[in-house]
Amino acid sequence: MLLKANHESIAQAANVLARGGLVAFPTETVYGLGGDARSHAAVELIYKTKGRPSSNPLIVHLANVFDINELADLRNPSIAQRVQKIAPLWPGPLSVVLPSQPGIAAVEHSGLNTIAVRIPNHPIAQELLLQSKIAIAAPSANPSNFISPTTAQHVERYLGSKVEIILDGGESVLGIESTVVDLCSDKIQILRPGFILAETISELMNEEVTYATSVSGEKLSPGMSQMHYSPTTQLRFIDSLPKNVSELKCGYIAFRTQNCGLNFKPEIQMVLSENADPNQIAANLYSALHSLDQHKLDLILVDRCINSGLGMAIMDRLERAVTKL
Ligand code: TXA
Ligand code: MG
């Protein structure tokens, strides 16, 4: 059931969580499919609903950094210190991998001894966390290997009746998933690039921070290596046109108004930004993919952007989404 998010519907959603059910809710990055992180039944249901391989662990959401000890084992002083230093980036689009406390269903399911924790910066997510008083395990609310949803309508199309309540809080402002950073190992590593950059974390921590998840990189977050995050329509970069492109019904996702770069007229064109501003591209990219995927096209073409800063996160997602030849 899709409900406009307000005090009453959030209370209803909190009740669903309390009895082990699932609710979808907005965050500033993408919509999440939430369940009680301590309930084996709820965690089981999340994996089943998404068709997610159990090797791919879930992010657990908290309202407040003060509760982090309930989930993470911070007895190692150097890890505790890292958490203290990174905490000013919360609430925000950042998930931090830490040693886990024992007995947390969301962690036990994937058989790891670490947990990814995130404190989202979205009033509806915050209110749901506060009202339910539950640590909410929430992957993106899409079936495994599909594009993350950035509106409640995307979630409804994907999961519809499988979710008891979908809280509608409008479009996700940032539009791509949180940065995942591993603070457990000697070297701090970004496992998934996002809005929070390595440079930003490095400055705060006074430590070197590297990207493990380069597009061709080997060391990835568990479960990420095989993921495609694709639309159902074939997707290609505009510099990789098939020979028979003129016979195909094409959609085109352009990153700037000028200089379209195609020498034929696509069936539909969506422009994400006037001048390829990475913030605007990120905010609009998934919506454009969802929308073009509805148009029964043969092919979606997409621009490339610079592969640095936020552009790195955008290119990471696109490299996973393009059709593998
Ligand atoms: O922005 C987001 O992070 C959204 C919203 C809903 O918070 N959530 C999200 O969750 O994108 P999901 O499940 O789609 O992606 C979680 C990522 C996966 O790449 C997973 O492998 C990684 O986080 N991850 C989770 N727990 C981990 C752990 N213990 N160690 C390493 N990576 C982990
Ligand atoms: Mg996901």
Short mmCIF file of C-alpha atoms and ligand atoms in Angstrom, two decimals:
data_model
loop_
_atom_site.label_atom_id
_atom_site.label_comp_id
_atom_site.label_asym_id
_atom_site.label_seq_id
_atom_site.Cartn_x
_atom_site.Cartn_y
_atom_site.Cartn_z
CA MET A 1 0.00 0.00 0.00
CA LEU A 2 1.41 3.36 -1.05
CA LEU A 3 0.82 6.03 1.60
CA LYS A 4 1.80 9.66 1.61
CA ALA A 5 4.32 9.97 4.42
CA ASN A 6 2.96 11.86 7.42
CA HIS A 7 2.86 11.37 11.17
CA GLU A 8 0.08 8.75 10.99
CA SER A 9 1.42 6.69 8.10
CA ILE A 10 4.91 6.69 9.63
CA ALA A 11 3.39 5.39 12.90
CA GLN A 12 1.62 2.67 10.89
CA ALA A 13 4.90 1.78 9.18
CA ALA A 14 6.66 1.64 12.57
CA ASN A 15 4.05 -0.91 13.70
CA VAL A 16 4.64 -3.03 10.62
CA LEU A 17 8.38 -3.05 11.40
CA ALA A 18 7.71 -3.96 15.03
CA ARG A 19 5.89 -7.13 14.01
CA GLY A 20 8.56 -8.20 11.53
CA GLY A 21 6.99 -6.83 8.33
CA LEU A 22 8.61 -4.78 5.58
CA VAL A 23 8.13 -1.13 4.64
CA ALA A 24 9.71 0.91 1.89
CA PHE A 25 10.77 4.42 2.84
CA PRO A 26 12.58 7.38 1.29
CA THR A 27 16.13 8.37 2.12
CA GLU A 28 18.17 11.19 0.63
CA THR A 29 20.01 8.69 -1.62
CA VAL A 30 17.42 6.13 -2.83
CA TYR A 31 14.35 4.37 -1.38
CA GLY A 32 15.09 1.55 1.06
CA LEU A 33 13.27 -1.72 1.74
CA GLY A 34 13.29 -1.80 5.53
CA GLY A 35 12.89 -4.50 8.14
CA ASP A 36 13.95 -5.07 11.75
CA ALA A 37 17.70 -5.80 11.61
CA ARG A 38 17.39 -8.01 14.71
CA SER A 39 14.54 -10.14 13.38
CA HIS A 40 15.57 -13.26 11.48
CA ALA A 41 12.11 -13.42 9.89
CA ALA A 42 12.26 -9.82 8.67
CA VAL A 43 15.79 -10.22 7.30
CA GLU A 44 14.78 -13.45 5.58
CA LEU A 45 11.83 -11.64 4.03
CA ILE A 46 14.03 -8.79 2.73
CA TYR A 47 16.28 -11.27 0.90
CA LYS A 48 13.30 -13.17 -0.46
CA THR A 49 11.45 -10.04 -1.60
CA LYS A 50 14.51 -8.71 -3.44
CA GLY A 51 15.69 -12.09 -4.72
CA ARG A 52 19.04 -11.09 -3.24
CA PRO A 53 21.87 -13.61 -2.85
CA SER A 54 22.56 -14.15 0.84
CA SER A 55 26.25 -13.39 0.26
CA ASN A 56 25.37 -9.73 -0.29
CA PRO A 57 25.04 -8.07 3.14
CA LEU A 58 22.54 -5.38 4.16
CA ILE A 59 23.13 -1.85 5.45
CA VAL A 60 21.64 -1.22 8.89
CA HIS A 61 20.17 2.23 9.55
CA LEU A 62 20.16 4.11 12.84
CA ALA A 63 18.66 7.46 13.85
CA ASN A 64 21.62 8.49 15.87
CA VAL A 65 25.35 7.88 16.13
CA PHE A 66 25.03 7.51 19.92
CA ASP A 67 23.38 4.12 19.37
CA ILE A 68 26.19 2.76 17.23
CA ASN A 69 27.57 0.55 20.03
CA GLU A 70 24.41 -1.54 19.85
CA LEU A 71 25.44 -2.68 16.38
CA ALA A 72 29.18 -2.25 16.13
CA ASP A 73 31.88 -3.64 18.39
CA LEU A 74 34.11 -0.63 19.01
CA ARG A 75 36.43 -2.14 21.62
CA ASN A 76 39.40 -1.69 19.29
CA PRO A 77 40.47 1.89 20.19
CA SER A 78 41.81 2.73 16.74
CA ILE A 79 38.47 1.79 15.14
CA ALA A 80 36.56 3.70 17.83
CA GLN A 81 38.71 6.72 17.07
CA ARG A 82 38.04 6.43 13.35
CA VAL A 83 34.30 6.36 14.08
CA GLN A 84 34.60 9.47 16.20
CA LYS A 85 36.41 11.25 13.39
CA ILE A 86 34.01 10.24 10.63
CA ALA A 87 30.85 10.89 12.68
CA PRO A 88 30.51 14.56 11.59
CA LEU A 89 29.56 13.28 8.11
CA TRP A 90 26.40 11.82 9.65
CA PRO A 91 23.52 11.99 9.15
CA GLY A 92 24.32 11.64 5.47
CA PRO A 93 24.97 9.47 2.41
CA LEU A 94 27.64 7.38 4.11
CA SER A 95 27.69 3.72 5.22
CA VAL A 96 30.54 2.60 7.43
CA VAL A 97 31.69 -1.02 7.69
CA LEU A 98 32.68 -1.92 11.27
CA PRO A 99 33.22 -5.06 13.36
CA SER A 100 29.76 -6.29 14.32
CA GLN A 101 28.24 -7.03 17.68
CA PRO A 102 27.24 -10.71 17.91
CA GLY A 103 23.72 -11.97 17.33
CA ILE A 104 22.40 -9.42 14.82
CA ALA A 105 20.15 -11.20 12.35
CA ALA A 106 21.08 -8.91 9.42
CA VAL A 107 24.74 -9.79 9.90
CA GLU A 108 24.29 -13.48 10.65
CA HIS A 109 22.40 -13.95 7.41
CA SER A 110 25.41 -13.09 5.27
CA GLY A 111 27.84 -14.95 7.53
CA LEU A 112 30.16 -11.96 7.98
CA ASN A 113 31.51 -10.53 11.20
CA THR A 114 31.22 -6.93 10.02
CA ILE A 115 28.24 -4.60 9.72
CA ALA A 116 27.58 -1.60 7.47
CA VAL A 117 25.91 1.21 9.46
CA ARG A 118 24.26 4.32 8.03
CA ILE A 119 22.51 7.28 9.60
CA PRO A 120 20.31 8.72 6.87
CA ASN A 121 19.68 12.44 6.50
CA HIS A 122 16.02 12.39 5.56
CA PRO A 123 13.21 13.59 7.83
CA ILE A 124 10.92 10.64 7.00
CA ALA A 125 13.64 8.02 7.47
CA GLN A 126 14.63 9.74 10.70
CA GLU A 127 11.06 9.83 12.01
CA LEU A 128 10.55 6.16 11.13
CA LEU A 129 13.74 5.22 12.97
CA LEU A 130 12.80 7.32 15.99
CA GLN A 131 9.18 6.15 16.18
CA SER A 132 9.98 2.47 15.69
CA LYS A 133 13.08 2.53 17.92
CA ILE A 134 14.34 -0.23 15.62
CA ALA A 135 17.67 -0.57 13.83
CA ILE A 136 16.37 -0.87 10.27
CA ALA A 137 18.13 -3.14 7.78
CA ALA A 138 17.43 -1.57 4.40
CA PRO A 139 18.86 -2.39 1.02
CA SER A 140 17.67 -0.35 -1.94
CA ALA A 141 14.02 -1.21 -2.63
CA ASN A 142 14.54 -2.89 -6.01
CA PRO A 143 14.69 -6.52 -7.05
CA SER A 144 18.31 -7.68 -7.05
CA ASN A 145 20.30 -6.41 -10.07
CA PHE A 146 17.81 -3.69 -11.05
CA ILE A 147 18.24 0.08 -10.84
CA SER A 148 17.59 1.56 -7.37
CA PRO A 149 14.29 3.40 -6.94
CA THR A 150 14.30 7.16 -6.38
CA THR A 151 10.51 7.57 -6.07
CA ALA A 152 7.73 5.70 -4.26
CA GLN A 153 6.21 4.96 -7.68
CA HIS A 154 9.38 3.15 -8.76
CA VAL A 155 9.10 0.98 -5.62
CA GLU A 156 5.43 0.28 -6.28
CA ARG A 157 6.16 -0.81 -9.85
CA TYR A 158 8.97 -3.07 -8.67
CA LEU A 159 7.61 -4.59 -5.47
CA GLY A 160 3.95 -3.47 -5.25
CA SER A 161 2.00 -5.91 -3.12
CA LYS A 162 5.13 -7.54 -1.66
CA VAL A 163 5.65 -4.58 0.68
CA GLU A 164 3.05 -3.79 3.34
CA ILE A 165 3.58 -0.04 3.24
CA ILE A 166 5.45 2.20 0.81
CA LEU A 167 5.93 5.63 2.38
CA ASP A 168 5.82 8.27 -0.33
CA GLY A 169 8.20 11.11 0.46
CA GLY A 170 8.72 12.41 -3.07
CA GLU A 171 11.86 12.13 -5.12
CA SER A 172 15.19 11.25 -3.46
CA VAL A 173 17.28 14.40 -3.59
CA LEU A 174 20.74 12.88 -4.16
CA GLY A 175 19.68 10.00 -6.40
CA ILE A 176 22.52 7.45 -6.02
CA GLU A 177 23.37 5.08 -3.19
CA SER A 178 25.56 5.99 -0.21
CA THR A 179 29.34 5.79 -0.17
CA VAL A 180 30.38 2.55 1.57
CA VAL A 181 33.66 2.85 3.47
CA ASP A 182 35.47 0.05 5.31
CA LEU A 183 37.03 1.18 8.59
CA CYS A 184 37.95 -2.34 9.79
CA SER A 185 41.10 -2.93 7.79
CA ASP A 186 44.52 -1.34 8.24
CA LYS A 187 43.95 0.86 5.20
CA ILE A 188 40.67 2.72 4.91
CA GLN A 189 38.96 1.74 1.68
CA ILE A 190 35.92 2.98 -0.19
CA LEU A 191 34.00 -0.12 -1.27
CA ARG A 192 31.33 1.82 -3.17
CA PRO A 193 31.89 5.39 -4.41
CA GLY A 194 29.17 7.98 -3.69
CA PHE A 195 28.65 11.59 -2.67
CA ILE A 196 31.12 11.42 0.20
CA LEU A 197 34.51 11.37 -1.48
CA ALA A 198 37.77 9.69 -0.44
CA GLU A 199 39.38 13.15 -0.12
CA THR A 200 36.72 14.29 2.33
CA ILE A 201 37.12 11.21 4.52
CA SER A 202 40.89 11.35 4.28
CA GLU A 203 40.99 14.97 5.46
CA LEU A 204 38.76 14.22 8.44
CA MET A 205 40.65 11.08 9.42
CA ASN A 206 44.13 12.29 8.65
CA GLU A 207 44.73 8.92 7.00
CA GLU A 208 45.07 7.71 3.45
CA VAL A 209 41.78 6.58 1.89
CA THR A 210 41.73 4.61 -1.35
CA TYR A 211 38.99 3.42 -3.69
CA ALA A 212 38.68 -0.36 -3.76
CA THR A 213 35.74 -0.31 -6.13
CA SER A 214 37.32 1.04 -9.26
CA VAL A 215 35.24 0.12 -12.27
CA SER A 216 37.70 -2.60 -13.19
CA GLY A 217 38.83 -3.14 -9.59
CA GLU A 218 38.93 -6.58 -8.08
CA LYS A 219 38.31 -6.03 -4.39
CA LEU A 220 34.66 -5.20 -4.06
CA SER A 221 32.01 -5.16 -1.40
CA PRO A 222 30.78 -8.71 -0.83
CA GLY A 223 28.19 -9.49 -3.43
CA MET A 224 28.93 -6.45 -5.57
CA SER A 225 31.17 -8.13 -8.10
CA GLN A 226 28.43 -9.82 -10.10
CA MET A 227 25.91 -7.01 -9.84
CA HIS A 228 24.66 -5.21 -12.87
CA TYR A 229 22.01 -2.77 -11.68
CA SER A 230 20.64 -2.73 -15.19
CA PRO A 231 17.44 -1.52 -16.76
CA THR A 232 15.66 -4.23 -18.76
CA THR A 233 16.26 -2.37 -22.03
CA GLN A 234 19.74 -2.69 -23.51
CA LEU A 235 21.92 0.22 -22.33
CA ARG A 236 25.09 1.46 -24.03
CA PHE A 237 27.42 4.42 -23.87
CA ILE A 238 27.16 6.67 -26.93
CA ASP A 239 30.70 5.78 -27.93
CA SER A 240 29.69 2.13 -28.25
CA LEU A 241 26.91 2.23 -30.85
CA PRO A 242 25.82 -1.04 -32.43
CA LYS A 243 26.23 -1.19 -36.22
CA ASN A 244 22.49 -1.40 -36.86
CA VAL A 245 21.68 1.59 -34.63
CA SER A 246 19.73 3.36 -37.39
CA GLU A 247 17.21 0.48 -37.45
CA LEU A 248 16.64 0.65 -33.68
CA LYS A 249 14.20 2.59 -31.56
CA CYS A 250 16.59 4.52 -29.34
CA GLY A 251 16.32 6.61 -26.20
CA TYR A 252 19.16 8.93 -25.31
CA ILE A 253 20.19 10.22 -21.86
CA ALA A 254 22.26 13.35 -22.41
CA PHE A 255 24.31 14.98 -19.68
CA ARG A 256 24.25 18.48 -21.22
CA THR A 257 21.92 20.60 -23.34
CA GLN A 258 24.43 21.47 -26.04
CA ASN A 259 26.47 19.20 -28.23
CA CYS A 260 24.38 16.07 -28.22
CA GLY A 261 27.08 13.91 -29.80
CA LEU A 262 24.65 11.74 -31.78
CA ASN A 263 24.41 12.03 -35.54
CA PHE A 264 20.84 10.78 -35.71
CA LYS A 265 17.65 11.76 -33.94
CA PRO A 266 16.68 9.42 -31.12
CA GLU A 267 13.05 8.54 -30.47
CA ILE A 268 13.23 10.19 -27.01
CA GLN A 269 15.91 12.33 -25.48
CA MET A 270 16.28 13.25 -21.80
CA VAL A 271 18.71 15.96 -20.75
CA LEU A 272 19.87 15.59 -17.14
CA SER A 273 21.78 18.83 -16.73
CA GLU A 274 22.49 22.03 -18.64
CA ASN A 275 26.27 21.65 -18.43
CA ALA A 276 26.98 18.12 -17.14
CA ASP A 277 26.86 19.10 -13.45
CA PRO A 278 27.52 15.79 -11.62
CA ASN A 279 25.07 16.68 -8.84
CA GLN A 280 22.25 17.12 -11.35
CA ILE A 281 23.28 14.02 -13.32
CA ALA A 282 23.26 11.92 -10.13
CA ALA A 283 19.92 13.35 -9.00
CA ASN A 284 18.22 12.61 -12.34
CA LEU A 285 20.00 9.54 -13.71
CA TYR A 286 17.98 6.70 -12.17
CA SER A 287 14.68 8.49 -12.85
CA ALA A 288 15.67 8.82 -16.51
CA LEU A 289 16.61 5.13 -16.69
CA HIS A 290 13.35 4.09 -15.01
CA SER A 291 11.37 6.31 -17.34
CA LEU A 292 13.04 5.23 -20.60
CA ASP A 293 12.79 1.61 -19.51
CA GLN A 294 9.00 2.03 -19.70
CA HIS A 295 9.04 3.12 -23.35
CA LYS A 296 9.57 -0.24 -25.07
CA LEU A 297 12.74 0.95 -26.76
CA ASP A 298 15.34 -1.32 -28.39
CA LEU A 299 18.23 0.58 -26.92
CA ILE A 300 19.05 3.32 -24.41
CA LEU A 301 22.16 5.37 -25.07
CA VAL A 302 23.87 7.36 -22.34
CA ASP A 303 26.67 9.93 -22.17
CA ARG A 304 29.82 9.50 -20.13
CA CYS A 305 30.98 12.03 -17.54
CA ILE A 306 34.37 12.73 -16.01
CA ASN A 307 35.51 9.85 -13.83
CA SER A 308 36.48 11.82 -10.74
CA GLY A 309 34.75 13.26 -7.68
CA LEU A 310 31.05 12.48 -7.80
CA GLY A 311 31.55 11.58 -11.48
CA MET A 312 33.31 8.45 -10.26
CA ALA A 313 30.17 7.21 -8.52
CA ILE A 314 28.09 8.00 -11.61
CA MET A 315 30.48 6.15 -13.92
CA ASP A 316 30.70 3.23 -11.46
CA ARG A 317 26.91 2.76 -11.60
CA LEU A 318 26.79 3.22 -15.38
CA GLU A 319 29.62 0.76 -16.04
CA ARG A 320 27.60 -1.80 -14.06
CA ALA A 321 24.37 -0.90 -15.85
CA VAL A 322 25.53 -1.00 -19.46
CA THR A 323 24.85 -4.16 -21.38
CA LYS A 324 27.84 -6.47 -21.26
CA LEU A 325 28.90 -7.36 -24.77
O1 TXA B 1 22.10 4.71 -0.01
C1 TXA B 1 22.08 3.56 0.40
O2 TXA B 1 23.07 2.99 0.91
C2 TXA B 1 20.76 2.78 0.29
C3 TXA B 1 19.75 3.42 1.25
C4 TXA B 1 18.44 2.69 1.29
O3 TXA B 1 20.33 3.53 2.52
N1 TXA B 1 20.96 1.40 0.58
C5 TXA B 1 21.63 0.58 -0.27
O4 TXA B 1 21.71 -0.72 0.16
O5 TXA B 1 22.12 0.97 -1.32
P1 TXA B 1 22.15 -1.92 -0.79
O6 TXA B 1 21.87 -3.15 -0.01
O7 TXA B 1 21.48 -1.81 -2.08
O8 TXA B 1 23.69 -1.80 -0.90
C6 TXA B 1 24.49 -2.16 0.23
C7 TXA B 1 25.94 -2.20 -0.16
C8 TXA B 1 26.24 -3.45 -0.94
O9 TXA B 1 27.17 -3.13 -1.94
C9 TXA B 1 26.87 -4.35 0.11
O10 TXA B 1 27.75 -5.28 -0.45
C10 TXA B 1 27.58 -3.33 1.00
O11 TXA B 1 26.72 -2.23 1.04
N2 TXA B 1 27.74 -3.86 2.36
C11 TXA B 1 26.79 -4.06 3.31
N3 TXA B 1 27.31 -4.63 4.42
C12 TXA B 1 28.63 -4.76 4.18
C13 TXA B 1 29.72 -5.31 4.93
N4 TXA B 1 29.55 -5.81 6.15
N5 TXA B 1 30.94 -5.31 4.37
C14 TXA B 1 31.13 -4.81 3.13
N6 TXA B 1 30.14 -4.29 2.35
C15 TXA B 1 28.91 -4.28 2.87
MG MG B 2 21.08 -1.94 -3.99
#
